mmCIF file of C-alpha atoms in Angstrom:
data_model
loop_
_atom_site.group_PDB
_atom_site.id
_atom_site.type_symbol
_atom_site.label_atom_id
_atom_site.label_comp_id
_atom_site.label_asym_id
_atom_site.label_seq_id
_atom_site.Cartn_x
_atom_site.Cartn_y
_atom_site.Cartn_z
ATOM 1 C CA UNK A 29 15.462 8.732 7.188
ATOM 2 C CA UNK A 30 14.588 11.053 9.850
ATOM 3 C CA UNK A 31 12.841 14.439 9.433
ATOM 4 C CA UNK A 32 13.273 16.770 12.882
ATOM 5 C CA UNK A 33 11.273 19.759 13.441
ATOM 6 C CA UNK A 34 10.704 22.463 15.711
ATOM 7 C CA UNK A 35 6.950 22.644 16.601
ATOM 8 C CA UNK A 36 5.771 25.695 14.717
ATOM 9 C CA UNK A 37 1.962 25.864 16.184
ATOM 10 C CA UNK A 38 3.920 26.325 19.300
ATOM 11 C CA UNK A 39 5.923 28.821 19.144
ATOM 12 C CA UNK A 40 9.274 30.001 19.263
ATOM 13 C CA UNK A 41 10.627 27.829 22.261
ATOM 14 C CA UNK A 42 8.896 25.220 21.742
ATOM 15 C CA UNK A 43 9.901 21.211 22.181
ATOM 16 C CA UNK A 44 11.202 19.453 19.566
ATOM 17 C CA UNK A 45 9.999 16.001 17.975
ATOM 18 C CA UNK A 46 12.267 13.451 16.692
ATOM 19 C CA UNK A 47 10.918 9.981 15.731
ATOM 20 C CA UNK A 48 13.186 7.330 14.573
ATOM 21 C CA UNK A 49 11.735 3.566 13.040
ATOM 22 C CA UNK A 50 13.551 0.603 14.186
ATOM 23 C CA UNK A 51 15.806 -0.200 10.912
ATOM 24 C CA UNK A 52 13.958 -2.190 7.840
ATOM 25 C CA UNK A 53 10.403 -3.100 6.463
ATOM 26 C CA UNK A 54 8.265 -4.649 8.164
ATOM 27 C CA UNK A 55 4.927 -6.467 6.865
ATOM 28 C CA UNK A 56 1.117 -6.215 6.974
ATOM 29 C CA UNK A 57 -0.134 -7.081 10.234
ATOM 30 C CA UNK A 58 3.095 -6.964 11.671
ATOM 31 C CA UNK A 59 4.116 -4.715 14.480
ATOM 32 C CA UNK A 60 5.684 -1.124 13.591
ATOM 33 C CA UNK A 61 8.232 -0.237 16.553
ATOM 34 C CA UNK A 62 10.712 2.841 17.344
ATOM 35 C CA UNK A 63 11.053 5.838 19.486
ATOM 36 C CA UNK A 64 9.476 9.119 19.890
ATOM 37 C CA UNK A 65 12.560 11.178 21.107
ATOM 38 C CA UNK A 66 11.742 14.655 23.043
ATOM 39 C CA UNK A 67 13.449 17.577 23.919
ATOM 40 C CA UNK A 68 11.447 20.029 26.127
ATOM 41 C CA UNK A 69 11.899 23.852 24.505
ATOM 42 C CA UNK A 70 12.583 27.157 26.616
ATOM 43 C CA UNK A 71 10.033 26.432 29.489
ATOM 44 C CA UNK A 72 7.883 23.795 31.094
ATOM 45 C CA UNK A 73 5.299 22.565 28.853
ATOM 46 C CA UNK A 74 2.399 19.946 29.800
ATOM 47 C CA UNK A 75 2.717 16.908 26.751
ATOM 48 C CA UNK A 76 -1.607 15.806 26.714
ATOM 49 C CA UNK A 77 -0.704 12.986 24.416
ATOM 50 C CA UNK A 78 1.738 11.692 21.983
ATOM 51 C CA UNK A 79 0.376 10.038 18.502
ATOM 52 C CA UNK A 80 1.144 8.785 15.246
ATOM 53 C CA UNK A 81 -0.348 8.463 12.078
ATOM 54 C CA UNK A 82 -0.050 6.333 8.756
ATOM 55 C CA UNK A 83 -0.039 7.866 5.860
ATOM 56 C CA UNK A 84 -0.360 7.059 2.170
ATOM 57 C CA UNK A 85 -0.149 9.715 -1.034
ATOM 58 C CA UNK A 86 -3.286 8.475 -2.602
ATOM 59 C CA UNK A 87 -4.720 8.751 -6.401
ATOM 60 C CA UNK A 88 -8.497 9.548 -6.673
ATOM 61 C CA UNK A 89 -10.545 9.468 -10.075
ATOM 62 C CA UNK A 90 -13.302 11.579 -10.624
ATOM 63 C CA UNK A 91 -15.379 13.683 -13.577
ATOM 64 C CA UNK A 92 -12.562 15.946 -14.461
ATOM 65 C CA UNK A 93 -9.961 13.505 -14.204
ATOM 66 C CA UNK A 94 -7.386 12.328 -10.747
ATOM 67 C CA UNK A 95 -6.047 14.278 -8.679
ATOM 68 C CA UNK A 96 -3.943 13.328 -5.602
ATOM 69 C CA UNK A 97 -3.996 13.621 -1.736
ATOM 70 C CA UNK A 98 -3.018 12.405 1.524
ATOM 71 C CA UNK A 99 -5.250 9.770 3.572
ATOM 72 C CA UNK A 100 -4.834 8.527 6.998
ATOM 73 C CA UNK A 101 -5.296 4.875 7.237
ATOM 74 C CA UNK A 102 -4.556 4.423 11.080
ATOM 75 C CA UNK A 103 -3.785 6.483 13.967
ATOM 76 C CA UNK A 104 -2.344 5.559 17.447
ATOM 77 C CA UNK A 105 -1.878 7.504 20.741
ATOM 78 C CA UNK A 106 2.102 5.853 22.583
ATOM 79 C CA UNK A 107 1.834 8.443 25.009
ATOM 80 C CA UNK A 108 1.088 11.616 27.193
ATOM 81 C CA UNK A 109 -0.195 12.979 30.352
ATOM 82 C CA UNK A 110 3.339 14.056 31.540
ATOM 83 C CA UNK A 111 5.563 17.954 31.885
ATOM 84 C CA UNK A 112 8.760 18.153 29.886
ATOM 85 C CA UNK A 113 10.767 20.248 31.256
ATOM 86 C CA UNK A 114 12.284 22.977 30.122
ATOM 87 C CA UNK A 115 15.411 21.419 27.569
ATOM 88 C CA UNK A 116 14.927 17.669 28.720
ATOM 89 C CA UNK A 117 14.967 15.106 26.831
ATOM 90 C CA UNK A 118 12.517 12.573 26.592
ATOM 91 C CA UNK A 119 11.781 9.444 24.686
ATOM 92 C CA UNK A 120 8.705 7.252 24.455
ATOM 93 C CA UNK A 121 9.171 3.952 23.009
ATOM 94 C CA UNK A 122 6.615 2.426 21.028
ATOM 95 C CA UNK A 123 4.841 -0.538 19.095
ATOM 96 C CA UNK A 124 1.886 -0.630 16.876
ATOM 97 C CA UNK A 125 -0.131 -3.152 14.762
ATOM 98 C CA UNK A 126 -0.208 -2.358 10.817
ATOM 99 C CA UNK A 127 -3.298 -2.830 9.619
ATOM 100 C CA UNK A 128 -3.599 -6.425 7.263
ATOM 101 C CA UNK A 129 -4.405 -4.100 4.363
ATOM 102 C CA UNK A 130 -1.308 -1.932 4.149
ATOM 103 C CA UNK A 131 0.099 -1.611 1.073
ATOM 104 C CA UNK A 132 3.758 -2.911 0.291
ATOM 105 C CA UNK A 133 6.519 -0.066 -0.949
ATOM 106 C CA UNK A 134 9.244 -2.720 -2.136
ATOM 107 C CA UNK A 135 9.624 -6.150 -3.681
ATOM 108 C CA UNK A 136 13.054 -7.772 -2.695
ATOM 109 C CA UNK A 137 14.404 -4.274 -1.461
ATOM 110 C CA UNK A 138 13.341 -2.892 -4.768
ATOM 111 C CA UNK A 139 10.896 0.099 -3.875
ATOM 112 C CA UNK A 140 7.216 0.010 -6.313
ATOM 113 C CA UNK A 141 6.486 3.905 -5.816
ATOM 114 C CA UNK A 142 4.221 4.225 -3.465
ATOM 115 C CA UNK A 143 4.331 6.824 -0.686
ATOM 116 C CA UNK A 144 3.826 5.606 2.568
ATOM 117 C CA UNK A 145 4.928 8.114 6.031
ATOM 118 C CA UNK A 146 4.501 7.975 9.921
ATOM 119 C CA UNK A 147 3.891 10.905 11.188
ATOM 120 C CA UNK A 148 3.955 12.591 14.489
ATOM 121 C CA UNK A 149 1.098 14.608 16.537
ATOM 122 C CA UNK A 150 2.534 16.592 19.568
ATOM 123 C CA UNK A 151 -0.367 17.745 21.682
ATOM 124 C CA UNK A 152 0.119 20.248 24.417
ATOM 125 C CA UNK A 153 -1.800 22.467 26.096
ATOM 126 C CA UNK A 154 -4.351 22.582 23.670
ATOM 127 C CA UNK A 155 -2.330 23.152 20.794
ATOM 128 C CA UNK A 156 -1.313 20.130 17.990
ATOM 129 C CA UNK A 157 1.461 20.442 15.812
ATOM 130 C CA UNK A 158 2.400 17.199 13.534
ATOM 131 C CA UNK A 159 5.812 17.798 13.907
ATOM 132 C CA UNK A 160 7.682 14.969 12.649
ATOM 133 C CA UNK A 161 7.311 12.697 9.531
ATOM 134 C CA UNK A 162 9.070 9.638 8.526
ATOM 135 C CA UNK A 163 9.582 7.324 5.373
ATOM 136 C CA UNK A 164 7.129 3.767 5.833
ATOM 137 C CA UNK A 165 8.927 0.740 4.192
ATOM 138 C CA UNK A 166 6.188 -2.355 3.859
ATOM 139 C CA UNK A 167 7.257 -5.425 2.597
ATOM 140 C CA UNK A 168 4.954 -8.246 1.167
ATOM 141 C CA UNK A 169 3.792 -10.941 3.362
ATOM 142 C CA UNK A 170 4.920 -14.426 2.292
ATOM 143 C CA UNK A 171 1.654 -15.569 0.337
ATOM 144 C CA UNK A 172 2.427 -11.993 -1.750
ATOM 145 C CA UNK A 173 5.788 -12.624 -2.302
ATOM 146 C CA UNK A 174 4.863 -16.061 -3.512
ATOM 147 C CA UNK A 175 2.053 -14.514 -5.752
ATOM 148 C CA UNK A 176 4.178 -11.552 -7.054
ATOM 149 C CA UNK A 177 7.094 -14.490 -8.350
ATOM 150 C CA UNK A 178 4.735 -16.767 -10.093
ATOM 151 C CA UNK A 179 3.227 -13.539 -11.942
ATOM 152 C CA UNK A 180 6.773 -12.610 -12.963
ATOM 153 C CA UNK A 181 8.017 -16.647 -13.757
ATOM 154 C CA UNK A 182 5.031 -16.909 -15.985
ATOM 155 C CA UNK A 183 6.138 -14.005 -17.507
ATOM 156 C CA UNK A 184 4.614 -10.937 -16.536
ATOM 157 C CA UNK A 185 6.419 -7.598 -16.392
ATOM 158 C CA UNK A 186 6.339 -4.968 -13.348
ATOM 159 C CA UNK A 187 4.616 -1.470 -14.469
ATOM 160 C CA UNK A 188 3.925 0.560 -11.461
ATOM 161 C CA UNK A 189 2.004 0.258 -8.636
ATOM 162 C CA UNK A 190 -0.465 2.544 -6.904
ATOM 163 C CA UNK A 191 -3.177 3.935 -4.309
ATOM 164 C CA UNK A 192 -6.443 3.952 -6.077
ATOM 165 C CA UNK A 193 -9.042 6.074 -3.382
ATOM 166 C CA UNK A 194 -12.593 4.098 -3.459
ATOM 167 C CA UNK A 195 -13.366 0.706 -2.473
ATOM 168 C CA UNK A 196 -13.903 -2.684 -4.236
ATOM 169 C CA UNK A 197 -17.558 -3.902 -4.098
ATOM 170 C CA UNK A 198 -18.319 -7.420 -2.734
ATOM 171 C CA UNK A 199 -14.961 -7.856 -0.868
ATOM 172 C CA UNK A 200 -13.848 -7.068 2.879
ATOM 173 C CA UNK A 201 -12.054 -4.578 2.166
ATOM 174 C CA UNK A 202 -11.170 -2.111 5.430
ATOM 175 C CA UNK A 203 -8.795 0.459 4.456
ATOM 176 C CA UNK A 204 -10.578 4.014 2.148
ATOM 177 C CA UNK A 205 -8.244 2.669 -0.287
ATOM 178 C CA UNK A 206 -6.732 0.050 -2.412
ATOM 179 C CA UNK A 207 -3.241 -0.925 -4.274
ATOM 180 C CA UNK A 208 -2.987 -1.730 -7.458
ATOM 181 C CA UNK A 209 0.060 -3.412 -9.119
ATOM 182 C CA UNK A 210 -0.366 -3.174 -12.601
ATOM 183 C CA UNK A 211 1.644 -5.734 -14.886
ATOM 184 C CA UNK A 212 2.530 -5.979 -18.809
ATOM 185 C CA UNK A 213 1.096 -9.534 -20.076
ATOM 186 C CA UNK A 214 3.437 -12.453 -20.510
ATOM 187 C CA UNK A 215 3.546 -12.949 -24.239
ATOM 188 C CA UNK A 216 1.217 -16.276 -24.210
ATOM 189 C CA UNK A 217 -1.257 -13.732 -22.903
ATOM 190 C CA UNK A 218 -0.406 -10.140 -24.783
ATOM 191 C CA UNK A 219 -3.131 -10.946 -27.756
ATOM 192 C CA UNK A 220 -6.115 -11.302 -25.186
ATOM 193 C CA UNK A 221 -5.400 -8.912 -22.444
ATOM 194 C CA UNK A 222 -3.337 -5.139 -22.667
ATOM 195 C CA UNK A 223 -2.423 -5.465 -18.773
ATOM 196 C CA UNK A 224 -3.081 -7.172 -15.983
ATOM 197 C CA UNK A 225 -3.915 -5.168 -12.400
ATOM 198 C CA UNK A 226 -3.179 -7.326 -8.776
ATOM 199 C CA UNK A 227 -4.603 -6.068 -5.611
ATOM 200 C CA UNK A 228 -4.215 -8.056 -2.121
ATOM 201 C CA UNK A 229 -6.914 -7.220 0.458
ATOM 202 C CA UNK A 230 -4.836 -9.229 3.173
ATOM 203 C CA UNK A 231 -6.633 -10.003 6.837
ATOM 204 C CA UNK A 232 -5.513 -12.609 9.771
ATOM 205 C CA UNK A 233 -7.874 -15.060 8.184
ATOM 206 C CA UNK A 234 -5.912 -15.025 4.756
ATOM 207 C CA UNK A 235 -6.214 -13.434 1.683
ATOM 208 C CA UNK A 236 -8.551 -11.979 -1.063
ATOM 209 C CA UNK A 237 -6.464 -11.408 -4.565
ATOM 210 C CA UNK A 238 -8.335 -9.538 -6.623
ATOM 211 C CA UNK A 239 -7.317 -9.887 -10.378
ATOM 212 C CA UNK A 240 -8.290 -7.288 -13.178
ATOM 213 C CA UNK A 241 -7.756 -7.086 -17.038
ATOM 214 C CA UNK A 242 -7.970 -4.453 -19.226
ATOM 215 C CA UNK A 243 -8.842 -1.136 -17.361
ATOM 216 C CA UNK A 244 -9.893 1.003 -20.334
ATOM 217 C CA UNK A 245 -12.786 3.228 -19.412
ATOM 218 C CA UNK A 246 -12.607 5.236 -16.589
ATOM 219 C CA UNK A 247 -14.324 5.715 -13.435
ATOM 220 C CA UNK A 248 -17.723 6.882 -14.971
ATOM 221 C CA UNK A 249 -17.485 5.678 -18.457
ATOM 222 C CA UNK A 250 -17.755 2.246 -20.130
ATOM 223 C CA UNK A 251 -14.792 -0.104 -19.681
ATOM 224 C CA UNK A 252 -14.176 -3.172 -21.118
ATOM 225 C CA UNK A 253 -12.429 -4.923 -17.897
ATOM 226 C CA UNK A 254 -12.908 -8.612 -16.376
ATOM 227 C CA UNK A 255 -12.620 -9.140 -12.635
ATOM 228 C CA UNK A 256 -11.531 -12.319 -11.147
ATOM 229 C CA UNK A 257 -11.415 -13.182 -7.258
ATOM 230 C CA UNK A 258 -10.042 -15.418 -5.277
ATOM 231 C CA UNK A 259 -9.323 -16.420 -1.486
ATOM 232 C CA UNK A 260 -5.654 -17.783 -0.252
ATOM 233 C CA UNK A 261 -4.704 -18.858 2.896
ATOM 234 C CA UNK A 262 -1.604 -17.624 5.179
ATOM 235 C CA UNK A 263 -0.163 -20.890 5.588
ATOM 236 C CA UNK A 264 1.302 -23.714 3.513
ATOM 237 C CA UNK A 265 2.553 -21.149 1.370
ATOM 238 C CA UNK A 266 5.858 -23.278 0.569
ATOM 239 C CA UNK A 267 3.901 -26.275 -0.117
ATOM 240 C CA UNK A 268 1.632 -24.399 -3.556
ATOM 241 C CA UNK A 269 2.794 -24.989 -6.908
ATOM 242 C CA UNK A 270 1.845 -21.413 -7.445
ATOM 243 C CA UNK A 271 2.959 -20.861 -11.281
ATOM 244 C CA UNK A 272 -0.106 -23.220 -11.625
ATOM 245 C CA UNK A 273 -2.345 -21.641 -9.157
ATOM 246 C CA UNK A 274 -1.310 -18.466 -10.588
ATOM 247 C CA UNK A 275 -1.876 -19.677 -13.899
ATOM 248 C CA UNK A 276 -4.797 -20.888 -13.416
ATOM 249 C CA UNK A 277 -6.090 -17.593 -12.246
ATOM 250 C CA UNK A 278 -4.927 -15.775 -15.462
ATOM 251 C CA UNK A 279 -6.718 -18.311 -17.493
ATOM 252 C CA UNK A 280 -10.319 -17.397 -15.609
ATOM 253 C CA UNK A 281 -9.593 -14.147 -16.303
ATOM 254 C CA UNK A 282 -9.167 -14.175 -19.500
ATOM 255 C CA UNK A 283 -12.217 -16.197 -20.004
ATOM 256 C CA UNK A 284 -13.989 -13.829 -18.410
ATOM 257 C CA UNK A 285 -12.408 -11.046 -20.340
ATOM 258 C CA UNK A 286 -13.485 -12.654 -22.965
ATOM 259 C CA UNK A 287 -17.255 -13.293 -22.279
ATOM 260 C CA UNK A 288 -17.604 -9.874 -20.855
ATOM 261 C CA UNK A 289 -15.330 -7.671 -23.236
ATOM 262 C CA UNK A 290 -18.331 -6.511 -24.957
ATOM 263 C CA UNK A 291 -19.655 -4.741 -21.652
ATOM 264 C CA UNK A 292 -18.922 -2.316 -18.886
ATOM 265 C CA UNK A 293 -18.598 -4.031 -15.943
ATOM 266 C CA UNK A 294 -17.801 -0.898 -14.437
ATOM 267 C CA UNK A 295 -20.625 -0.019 -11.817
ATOM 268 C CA UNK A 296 -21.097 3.915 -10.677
ATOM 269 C CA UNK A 297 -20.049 6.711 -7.889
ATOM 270 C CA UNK A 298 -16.684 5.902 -6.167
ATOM 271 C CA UNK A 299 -16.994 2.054 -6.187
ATOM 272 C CA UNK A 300 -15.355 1.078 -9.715
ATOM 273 C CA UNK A 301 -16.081 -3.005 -8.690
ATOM 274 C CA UNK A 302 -19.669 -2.373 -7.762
ATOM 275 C CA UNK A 303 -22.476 -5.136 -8.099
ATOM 276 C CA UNK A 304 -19.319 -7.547 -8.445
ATOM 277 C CA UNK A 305 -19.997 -7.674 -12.417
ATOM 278 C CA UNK A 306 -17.314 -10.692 -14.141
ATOM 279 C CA UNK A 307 -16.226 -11.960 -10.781
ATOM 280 C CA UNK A 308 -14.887 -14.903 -10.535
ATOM 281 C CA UNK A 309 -14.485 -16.688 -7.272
ATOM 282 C CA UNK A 310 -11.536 -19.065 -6.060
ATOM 283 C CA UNK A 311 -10.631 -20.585 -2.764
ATOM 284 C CA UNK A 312 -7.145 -22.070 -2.233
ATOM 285 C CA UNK A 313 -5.966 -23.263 0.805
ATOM 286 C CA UNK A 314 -2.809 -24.476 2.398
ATOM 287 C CA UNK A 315 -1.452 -27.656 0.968
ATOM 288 C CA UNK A 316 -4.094 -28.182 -1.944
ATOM 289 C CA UNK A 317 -1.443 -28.699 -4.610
ATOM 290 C CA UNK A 318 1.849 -29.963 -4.618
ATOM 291 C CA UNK A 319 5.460 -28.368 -3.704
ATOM 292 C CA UNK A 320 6.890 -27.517 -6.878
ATOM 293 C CA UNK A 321 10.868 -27.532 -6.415
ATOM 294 C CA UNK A 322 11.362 -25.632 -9.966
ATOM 295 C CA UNK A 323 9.282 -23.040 -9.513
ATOM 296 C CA UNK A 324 11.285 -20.046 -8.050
ATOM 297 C CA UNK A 325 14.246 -21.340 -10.337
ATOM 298 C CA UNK A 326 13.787 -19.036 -13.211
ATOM 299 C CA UNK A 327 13.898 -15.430 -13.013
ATOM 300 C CA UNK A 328 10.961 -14.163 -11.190
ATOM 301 C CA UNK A 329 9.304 -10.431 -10.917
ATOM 302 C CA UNK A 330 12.161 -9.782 -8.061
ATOM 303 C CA UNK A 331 14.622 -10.262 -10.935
ATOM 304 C CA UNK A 332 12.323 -8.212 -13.706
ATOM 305 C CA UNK A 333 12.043 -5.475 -10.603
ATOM 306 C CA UNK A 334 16.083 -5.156 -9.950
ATOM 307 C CA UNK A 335 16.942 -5.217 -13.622
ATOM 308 C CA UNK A 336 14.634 -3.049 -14.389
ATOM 309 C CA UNK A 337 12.599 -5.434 -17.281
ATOM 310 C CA UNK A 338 9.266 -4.943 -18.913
ATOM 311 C CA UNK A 339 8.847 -0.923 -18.671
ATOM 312 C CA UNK A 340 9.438 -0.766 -14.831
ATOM 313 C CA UNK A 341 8.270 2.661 -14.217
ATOM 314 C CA UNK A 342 9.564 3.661 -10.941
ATOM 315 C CA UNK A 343 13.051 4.025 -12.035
ATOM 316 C CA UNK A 344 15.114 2.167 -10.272
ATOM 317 C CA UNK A 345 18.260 3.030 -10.104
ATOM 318 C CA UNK A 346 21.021 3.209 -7.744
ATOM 319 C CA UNK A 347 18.857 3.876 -4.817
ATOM 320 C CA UNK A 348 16.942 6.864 -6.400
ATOM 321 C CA UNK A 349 13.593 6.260 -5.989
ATOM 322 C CA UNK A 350 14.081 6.066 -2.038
ATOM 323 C CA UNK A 351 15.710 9.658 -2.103
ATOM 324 C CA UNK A 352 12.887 10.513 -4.546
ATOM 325 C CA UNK A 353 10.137 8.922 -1.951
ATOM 326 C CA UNK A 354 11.392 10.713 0.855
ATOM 327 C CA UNK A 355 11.952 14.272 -1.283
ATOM 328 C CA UNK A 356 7.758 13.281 -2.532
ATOM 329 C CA UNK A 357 6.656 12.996 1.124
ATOM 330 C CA UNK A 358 8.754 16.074 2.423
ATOM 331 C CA UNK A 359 6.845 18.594 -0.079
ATOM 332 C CA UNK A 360 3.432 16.926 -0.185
ATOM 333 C CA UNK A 361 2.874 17.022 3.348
ATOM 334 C CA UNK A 362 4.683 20.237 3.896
ATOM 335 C CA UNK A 363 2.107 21.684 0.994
ATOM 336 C CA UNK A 364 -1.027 19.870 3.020
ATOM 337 C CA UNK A 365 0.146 21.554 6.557
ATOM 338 C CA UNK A 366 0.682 24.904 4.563
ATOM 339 C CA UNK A 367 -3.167 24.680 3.504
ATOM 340 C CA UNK A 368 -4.201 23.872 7.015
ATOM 341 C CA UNK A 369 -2.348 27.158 8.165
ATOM 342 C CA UNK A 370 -4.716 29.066 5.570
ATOM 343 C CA UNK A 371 -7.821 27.320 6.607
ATOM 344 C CA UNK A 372 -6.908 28.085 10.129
#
């Protein structure tokens, strides 16, 4: 999906923006390519630099509440320092990292919710104009996937995911935010715990998962939640058994759940993981347990995501939530430029 747009901060006349991703996801850490496609506007106009930006629609919690706005988590310049002449085209390929953290829009081509864009910053003569926004499609990396499937073959339902603004105390986290990717209990589980929240704080190194159960309070009041952590490693992931890994996990959580239900564990400000209160701390590395043949031979969360099982929430159906994505980014960031215009 492509959004083109005259360069209003430039007038009338101005050259036109058009930037088109190379077809399908990509992953964290991977590289982001496509082309920046130009076409100069009714005279000669000096391009200073060509950038882009990643974007996420982004929940924050506060005293009166959430609310929601737009963050940048990355920004890039491909190009610049060149005149476009008057109606010629121009196109500047391009090919950027993603950070390790970025958060993943689909599972198995099924899209979670979350609102991810590129967008487009035109500079010339002075003037900036973000001119041109497009859809971001992030798919899990392979120790996520792998994660994600023993969740759902233990028995755990997809909810909804999201972009919770803050960051998570005692980790490595980068990014001014984090995912969550909140689950309903399998039912060996559903009389200790009401849900179960998954975040992955990926970097080249591996991976942290960060494991939380039953987020009642909110950000500044009492909560009754248990946090679990553990480290995974990038490779070997073929060779886990991870429905026992995975398992495993759940268990220390619950345990934890259990000796620190009477207690908030929430700490204060904008860190809801601060002082690292009921953490739990795992390390498992490539090829520490055995290849498990059977376990990807039931149906997984891929299967509870496409059939739409266990209260998925993003309404899957048909395609709709990628028209609805797209439809989301179009009138959020259209409503943040409008506010610029007034502050301006």
């Amino acid at each position: 999906m492509v959004f083109k747009k005259l360069l209003g901060s430039l007038g009338v006349g101005g050259p036109t923006v058009d930037t088109v991703l190379d077809p399908g996801a990509v992953r964290p850490g991977s590289t982001l390519t496509g082309q920046v496609h130009l076409r100069g506007g009714d005279a000669d106009f000096d391009i200073e630099h060509i950038g882009l930006e990643l974007v996420a629609r982004v929940e924050a919690e506060h005293e009166d509440g959430e609310s929601e706005g737009v963050v940048v988590f990355d920004r890039f310049i491909i190009g610049g320092g060149f005149r476009l002449a008057a109606g010629e085209p121009h196109s500047v390929p391009f090919t950027v990292t993603l950070p390790w953290e970025s958060p993943i829009t689909e599972l198995y081509g099924q899209g979670l919710g979350i609102v991810l864009g590129v967008r487009t910053e035109l500079a010339v003569a002075g003037a900036k104009d973000k001119g041109d926004l497009d859809q971001l499609n992030i798919a899990p990396l392979p120790v996520q996937e792998a994660i994600l499937e023993a969740l759902g073959q233990l028995g755990f339902g997809f909810k909804s995911a999201d972009l919770e603004y803050g960051h998570i105390g005692g980790t490595g986290q980068r990014l001014p935010f984090y995912q969550e990717i909140e689950l309903a209990p399998a039912p060996q589980y559903a009389h200790q715990v009401n849900e179960i929240e998954v975040t992955f704080l990926a970097g080249p190194g591996g991976m942290e998962v960060v494991l939380e159960a039953d987020k009642r309070g909110g950000l500044f009041s009492s909560g009754h939640d248990a946090v679990t952590r553990f480290s995974v490693s990038h490779d070997g992931v073929d060779h886990q058994d991870w429905n026992t890994v995975v398992d495993g996990w759940i268990r220390q959580l619950v345990e934890h759940r259990a000796a620190y239900g009477s207690q908030s564990v929430h700490g204060h400000g904008h860190d809801p993981y601060a002082h690292g209160h009921g953490y739990g701390d795992g390390h498992y590395g490539g090829g520490e347990h055995h290849h498990d043949e059977s376990r990807r031979s039931g149906p997984g969360m891929g299967t509870a995501i496409a059939a739409g099982a266990a209260g998925l929430a993003v309404g899957v159906v048909g395609g709709m939530v990628a028209a609805e994505v797209v439809d989301e980014i179009g009138d959020f960031f259209e409503d943040e430029e409008e506010e610029g215009d007034e502050e301006d």
